[in-house]
XYZ file of C-alpha atoms in Angstrom:
337
model
C 3.326 -4.733 24.135
C 4.051 -5.451 20.471
C 7.247 -7.489 19.991
C 9.839 -5.479 18.084
C 10.567 -8.541 15.976
C 7.186 -8.388 14.201
C 7.628 -7.438 10.517
C 6.557 -3.830 10.125
C 6.665 -1.404 7.210
C 5.873 2.237 6.590
C 4.463 4.360 3.805
C 2.943 7.816 3.507
C -0.267 9.225 2.080
C 0.233 10.359 -1.558
C -0.579 13.965 -0.590
C 2.914 14.076 0.943
C 5.043 15.571 -1.841
C 7.943 17.056 0.165
C 10.979 15.197 -1.137
C 13.046 15.939 1.956
C 10.265 14.680 4.242
C 9.947 11.438 2.256
C 13.696 10.877 2.407
C 13.754 11.569 6.142
C 10.909 9.110 6.744
C 12.684 6.364 4.808
C 16.114 6.872 6.387
C 14.691 7.121 9.903
C 12.656 3.950 9.350
C 15.822 2.249 8.126
C 17.673 3.320 11.286
C 14.880 1.993 13.517
C 14.692 -1.418 11.880
C 11.486 -1.192 9.866
C 11.424 -3.963 7.297
C 10.079 -2.036 4.296
C 9.262 1.422 2.949
C 6.857 2.021 0.076
C 5.548 4.914 -2.000
C 2.373 5.109 -4.040
C 2.460 6.793 -7.444
C -0.518 9.054 -8.121
C -0.331 12.514 -9.683
C 2.905 13.983 -8.305
C 6.395 12.450 -8.145
C 7.635 9.657 -10.357
C 7.843 7.143 -7.527
C 10.614 5.093 -9.106
C 12.921 8.113 -9.198
C 12.282 8.976 -5.553
C 12.836 5.340 -4.551
C 16.146 5.355 -6.402
C 17.279 8.259 -4.241
C 16.001 6.466 -1.138
C 17.975 3.362 -2.139
C 21.212 5.338 -2.143
C 20.527 6.723 1.357
C 19.477 3.497 3.119
C 21.202 0.259 4.024
C 18.757 -2.451 5.017
C 15.121 -1.475 4.534
C 13.230 -3.013 1.613
C 11.841 -0.548 -0.919
C 8.553 -0.895 -2.723
C 6.078 0.720 -5.044
C 2.915 0.625 -3.064
C 1.530 0.995 -5.732
C 2.160 1.638 -9.413
C -1.037 1.791 -11.437
C -1.125 -0.517 -14.450
C -2.532 2.224 -16.709
C 0.330 4.703 -16.398
C 3.169 2.538 -17.743
C 3.534 -0.359 -20.104
C 4.395 -3.749 -18.660
C 7.870 -3.316 -20.156
C 8.541 0.017 -18.449
C 7.266 -1.439 -15.167
C 9.621 -4.404 -15.532
C 12.559 -2.165 -16.485
C 11.924 0.080 -13.483
C 11.615 -2.916 -11.156
C 14.809 -4.543 -12.414
C 16.707 -1.260 -12.198
C 15.518 -0.510 -8.666
C 16.420 -4.028 -7.572
C 19.936 -3.544 -8.953
C 20.366 -0.091 -7.390
C 19.102 -1.292 -4.007
C 21.167 -4.502 -3.994
C 18.130 -6.762 -4.110
C 15.879 -4.849 -1.706
C 13.078 -4.003 -4.127
C 9.467 -5.234 -3.983
C 6.997 -4.387 -6.745
C 3.480 -3.307 -5.883
C 0.867 -2.967 -8.633
C -2.798 -2.077 -8.732
C -5.646 -1.069 -10.996
C -5.681 2.449 -9.512
C -8.865 4.417 -10.319
C -10.857 5.420 -13.362
C -10.307 9.118 -12.623
C -6.527 8.750 -12.436
C -6.244 6.550 -15.517
C -8.464 8.725 -17.680
C -7.992 12.167 -16.150
C -4.199 12.038 -15.912
C -2.933 9.328 -18.247
C -5.569 9.888 -20.946
C -6.133 6.147 -21.079
C -9.498 4.435 -21.272
C -10.237 2.570 -18.047
C -11.906 -0.639 -19.179
C -11.669 -4.331 -18.288
C -9.453 -3.654 -15.231
C -9.234 -7.312 -14.201
C -8.015 -8.323 -17.644
C -5.531 -5.454 -17.569
C -4.223 -6.519 -14.156
C -3.768 -10.130 -15.209
C -2.147 -9.219 -18.518
C 0.292 -6.766 -16.915
C 1.276 -9.150 -14.121
C 1.977 -11.998 -16.531
C 4.000 -9.779 -18.856
C 6.037 -8.206 -16.049
C 6.807 -11.570 -14.477
C 7.911 -13.019 -17.822
C 10.250 -10.099 -18.479
C 11.768 -10.259 -14.992
C 12.447 -13.972 -15.507
C 14.431 -13.137 -18.634
C 11.750 -14.434 -20.973
C 10.236 -12.781 -24.017
C 7.132 -10.748 -23.287
C 3.862 -12.586 -24.030
C 2.336 -10.069 -26.419
C -1.358 -9.320 -26.013
C -1.964 -6.471 -28.474
C 0.762 -6.471 -31.153
C 0.586 -10.236 -31.473
C 2.288 -10.351 -34.880
C 5.376 -8.504 -33.649
C 8.543 -10.303 -32.576
C 8.413 -10.387 -28.771
C 11.484 -9.028 -27.003
C 13.148 -9.606 -23.676
C 14.978 -7.203 -21.372
C 18.673 -6.664 -21.974
C 19.388 -7.149 -18.269
C 20.218 -10.134 -16.094
C 16.979 -11.833 -14.981
C 15.535 -10.721 -11.641
C 12.978 -13.500 -11.012
C 13.059 -13.121 -7.223
C 11.485 -9.653 -7.124
C 8.241 -10.213 -5.184
C 5.086 -8.815 -6.731
C 2.282 -7.544 -4.516
C -1.191 -6.568 -5.677
C -3.372 -3.861 -4.179
C -6.884 -5.283 -4.301
C -10.246 -4.909 -2.599
C -12.775 -6.837 -4.707
C -13.080 -10.638 -4.501
C -12.034 -10.975 -8.131
C -8.847 -8.927 -7.738
C -7.986 -10.641 -4.447
C -8.266 -13.941 -6.300
C -5.814 -12.653 -8.929
C -3.367 -11.820 -6.123
C -3.627 -15.367 -4.812
C -3.203 -16.892 -8.250
C -0.311 -14.821 -9.575
C 1.360 -12.702 -6.889
C 3.515 -13.052 -3.805
C 1.354 -10.858 -1.638
C -1.752 -8.749 -1.153
C -1.912 -5.064 -0.148
C -5.388 -4.067 1.043
C -6.031 -0.394 1.802
C -8.931 0.962 3.858
C -10.040 -2.636 4.240
C -11.772 -3.401 7.544
C -9.612 -5.416 9.888
C -12.465 -7.737 10.867
C -12.966 -8.672 7.209
C -9.341 -9.725 6.685
C -9.779 -13.405 7.686
C -12.521 -13.982 5.101
C -10.466 -12.275 2.369
C -7.391 -14.293 3.340
C -9.377 -17.499 2.897
C -10.248 -16.378 -0.630
C -6.600 -15.497 -1.249
C -5.479 -18.943 -0.108
C -8.190 -20.767 -2.063
C -7.111 -18.993 -5.226
C -3.467 -19.871 -4.595
C -4.297 -23.519 -3.946
C -6.389 -23.692 -7.108
C -3.334 -22.435 -9.031
C -1.125 -25.055 -7.331
C 0.747 -22.419 -5.360
C 1.532 -22.754 -1.626
C -0.944 -20.484 0.207
C 1.377 -20.113 3.178
C 3.911 -18.283 0.998
C 1.549 -15.350 0.371
C 2.156 -12.196 2.394
C -0.763 -10.085 3.630
C 0.428 -6.490 3.938
C -2.431 -4.086 4.712
C -1.731 -0.384 4.349
C -3.259 1.124 7.495
C -3.703 4.879 8.162
C -1.736 5.500 11.350
C -1.798 8.527 13.652
C 0.096 8.663 16.944
C -0.028 11.596 19.337
C 0.557 12.315 23.013
C -3.201 12.310 23.601
C -5.943 10.116 22.168
C -8.230 12.866 20.899
C -5.567 14.516 18.754
C -4.738 11.169 17.158
C -8.418 10.348 16.607
C -9.008 13.718 14.928
C -6.181 13.029 12.466
C -7.426 9.491 11.829
C -10.934 10.826 11.191
C -9.623 13.306 8.622
C -7.767 10.496 6.813
C -10.861 8.274 6.558
C -13.263 11.116 5.715
C -10.941 12.384 2.973
C -10.843 9.054 1.165
C -14.557 8.413 1.503
C -15.570 11.902 0.387
C -12.894 12.925 -2.138
C -11.262 9.868 -3.715
C -14.147 8.662 -5.848
C -16.773 5.991 -5.131
C -14.486 2.976 -4.801
C -13.961 3.184 -1.026
C -17.602 3.977 -0.283
C -18.837 1.060 -2.387
C -16.239 -1.376 -1.031
C -16.978 -0.531 2.596
C -20.732 -0.761 1.991
C -20.280 -4.176 0.371
C -18.288 -5.302 3.389
C -21.082 -4.398 5.797
C -20.369 -0.797 6.741
C -22.982 1.036 4.649
C -24.540 2.763 7.669
C -21.179 4.065 8.861
C -20.306 5.334 5.386
C -23.647 7.118 5.161
C -23.029 8.730 8.546
C -19.632 10.012 7.409
C -21.091 11.393 4.184
C -23.877 13.150 6.116
C -21.429 14.633 8.623
C -19.184 16.106 5.929
C -21.706 17.570 3.488
C -20.810 21.140 2.579
C -17.482 21.164 4.394
C -13.952 19.979 3.950
C -13.999 16.294 4.917
C -12.657 15.835 8.415
C -15.328 14.202 10.550
C -16.078 10.631 11.549
C -19.112 10.909 13.861
C -19.537 8.694 16.890
C -22.074 6.487 15.100
C -19.322 5.625 12.591
C -16.663 5.111 15.230
C -16.601 1.351 14.658
C -15.407 1.956 11.108
C -12.610 4.207 12.352
C -11.492 1.401 14.665
C -11.578 -1.107 11.808
C -9.647 0.985 9.269
C -6.963 2.813 11.232
C -4.391 2.706 13.988
C -4.495 5.724 16.274
C -3.875 6.880 19.817
C -1.036 7.362 22.234
C 2.012 5.154 21.619
C 0.654 2.469 23.948
C -2.832 2.601 22.421
C -1.423 2.530 18.890
C 0.713 -0.519 19.641
C -2.347 -2.309 21.006
C -4.315 -1.515 17.847
C -1.424 -2.629 15.641
C -1.297 -5.973 17.456
C -4.921 -6.535 16.446
C -3.917 -6.424 12.763
C -1.402 -9.219 13.268
C -4.065 -11.204 15.118
C -6.399 -10.734 12.132
C -3.844 -12.324 9.789
C -1.558 -9.509 8.621
C 2.077 -10.509 8.078
C 3.625 -7.066 7.556
C 1.344 -4.046 7.975
C 2.330 -0.804 6.285
C 1.786 2.149 8.599
C 0.395 4.851 6.281
C 1.381 8.188 7.772
C -0.417 11.511 7.554
C 1.015 14.067 5.076
C 2.778 17.224 6.234
C 4.029 15.879 9.548
C 6.962 17.707 11.063
C 10.187 15.761 11.508
C 9.495 15.593 15.214
C 6.021 14.150 14.592
C 7.414 11.638 12.106
C 10.108 10.514 14.534
C 7.581 10.304 17.383
C 5.298 8.083 15.307
C 8.051 5.781 14.068
C 9.560 5.444 17.538
C 6.179 4.528 18.997
C 6.461 1.171 17.245
C 10.242 0.802 16.946
C 11.788 2.731 19.828
C 15.446 3.645 19.481
C 17.803 1.788 21.843
C 17.548 3.250 25.306
C 14.277 5.095 24.652
C 10.754 4.098 25.556
C 8.027 4.336 22.923
């Protein structure tokens, strides 16, 4: 049984755009004692606005952007949003950033996606300087007079980086307070954590202070097969629809055969299948099953080195399904999970 004291967070797949469902998820998680709630910004809601509403309806849960892409906002607007959300939430905000994808940067923001590692580093350094109350270290308009925010400094806002490549994981260790892997195999976490810690040590930062917060697709049902079917859809969707990044990352990490099997099983259909020969990948990427089975799988993520996993829920769940899933890991007083 998973101890209820383990740090645990929740998020939702970006395809969930129902504002009332997002608010219900956050408030229910707050009631049940989840430590954090995060939203990813893609091509629908302005995440910072939704999180502001969530802040006014919750009491204890930490609120995060998990993630904001660095191509959609300037470093200044990211810092202003972070400072404002931290003020509105009484210090509960955590900032998550990432390089996002080429398709999203170019196809939505009309911005050229080039030198993503340089862009990540530049944005992180500028945001951190502004949140400390310093003048922004200009990188483009170098002859301009650099400004600072007209707000009290908020240097304690933790910054987390979504990263999957060795180079971006190293940036997280060097500059950030934590790492958010997504669709990253659980059995590959220890090796990546070593890289994270080596990078931190090289930058004279204490490795033990870094938080590893994987975002893990999570499906809980009253029977195993229903939960596995939902987990399979989640994985197949990202591998088949969301560009080449997940396919290439998983292949690099040793799961090329499983990726190929998923691609072959979903050709000419809406992605929904993870065949038996790719079942190992489903086990490595997701948490699924009955409440007891799901808790057992979650415990394996802590054993692999995760400090605070984010349970990434399926879109379009009913309120009853949402409550059932949340209570599986944080049962309400007097109720079994």
